[in-house]
Tab-separated table of C-alpha atoms in Angstrom:
chain	number	residue	atom	x	y	z
L	1	MET	CA	110.833	93.342	104.692
L	2	ALA	CA	110.800	89.613	105.217
L	3	MET	CA	107.670	87.877	104.033
L	4	ASN	CA	106.751	84.850	106.093
L	5	LYS	CA	103.761	82.549	105.539
L	6	ASN	CA	101.346	84.724	107.483
L	7	THR	CA	102.295	87.847	105.494
L	8	VAL	CA	101.815	86.020	102.209
L	9	LEU	CA	98.390	84.761	103.345
L	10	SER	CA	97.443	88.304	104.400
L	11	TRP	CA	98.370	89.729	100.998
L	12	ALA	CA	96.557	86.897	99.226
L	13	THR	CA	93.443	87.542	101.329
L	14	TRP	CA	93.352	91.243	100.464
L	15	ILE	CA	93.988	90.581	96.774
L	16	MET	CA	91.173	88.019	96.686
L	17	ILE	CA	88.805	90.481	98.402
L	18	PHE	CA	89.565	93.226	95.871
L	19	VAL	CA	89.185	90.889	92.901
L	20	GLY	CA	85.935	89.549	94.359
L	21	LEU	CA	84.583	93.091	94.781
L	22	GLY	CA	85.592	93.891	91.210
L	23	LEU	CA	83.803	90.830	89.849
L	24	ILE	CA	80.662	91.581	91.818
L	25	ALA	CA	80.752	95.199	90.579
L	26	LEU	CA	81.123	93.947	86.997
L	27	GLY	CA	78.137	91.654	87.488
L	28	ALA	CA	76.039	94.403	89.036
L	29	PHE	CA	76.881	97.395	86.850
L	30	ARG	CA	78.315	96.168	83.544
L	31	TYR	CA	76.334	93.083	82.537
L	32	ASP	CA	72.539	93.177	82.688
L	33	ASP	CA	71.888	89.673	81.396
L	34	VAL	CA	72.607	86.192	82.769
L	35	ALA	CA	76.387	86.839	82.614
L	36	GLY	CA	76.019	89.299	85.481
L	37	TRP	CA	74.802	86.510	87.761
L	38	GLY	CA	77.848	84.457	86.792
L	39	PHE	CA	80.256	87.273	87.574
L	40	ALA	CA	78.582	87.844	90.926
L	41	ALA	CA	78.714	84.127	91.769
L	42	VAL	CA	82.417	83.945	90.937
L	43	GLY	CA	83.004	87.062	93.058
L	44	GLY	CA	81.276	85.299	95.951
L	45	GLY	CA	83.582	82.337	95.402
L	46	PHE	CA	86.562	84.651	95.671
L	47	PHE	CA	85.212	85.835	99.036
L	48	CYS	CA	84.964	82.217	100.211
L	49	ILE	CA	88.549	81.496	99.218
L	50	ALA	CA	89.717	84.727	100.915
L	51	TRP	CA	87.924	83.576	104.059
L	52	VAL	CA	89.833	80.282	103.945
L	53	PHE	CA	93.148	82.108	103.467
L	54	ASN	CA	92.335	84.333	106.470
L	55	ALA	CA	91.488	81.242	108.553
L	56	LEU	CA	94.786	79.603	107.641
L	57	LYS	CA	96.869	82.441	109.037
L	58	GLY	CA	98.827	81.191	112.035
L	59	ARG	CA	97.987	77.529	111.353
L	60	VAL	CA	100.240	76.749	108.399
């Protein structure tokens, strides 16, 4: 299977989504103090970066 730029961006998008979901889950279920808000904020940042990767597909 040949991996071109679009395939790499697709894989990166899915990995970023899964990591973002994991960080939000850690913030929601594991940490009850201020650290939970930090984990959730970083998870949201991962979603933003995944959105950029998805938007770059076909343009790079």
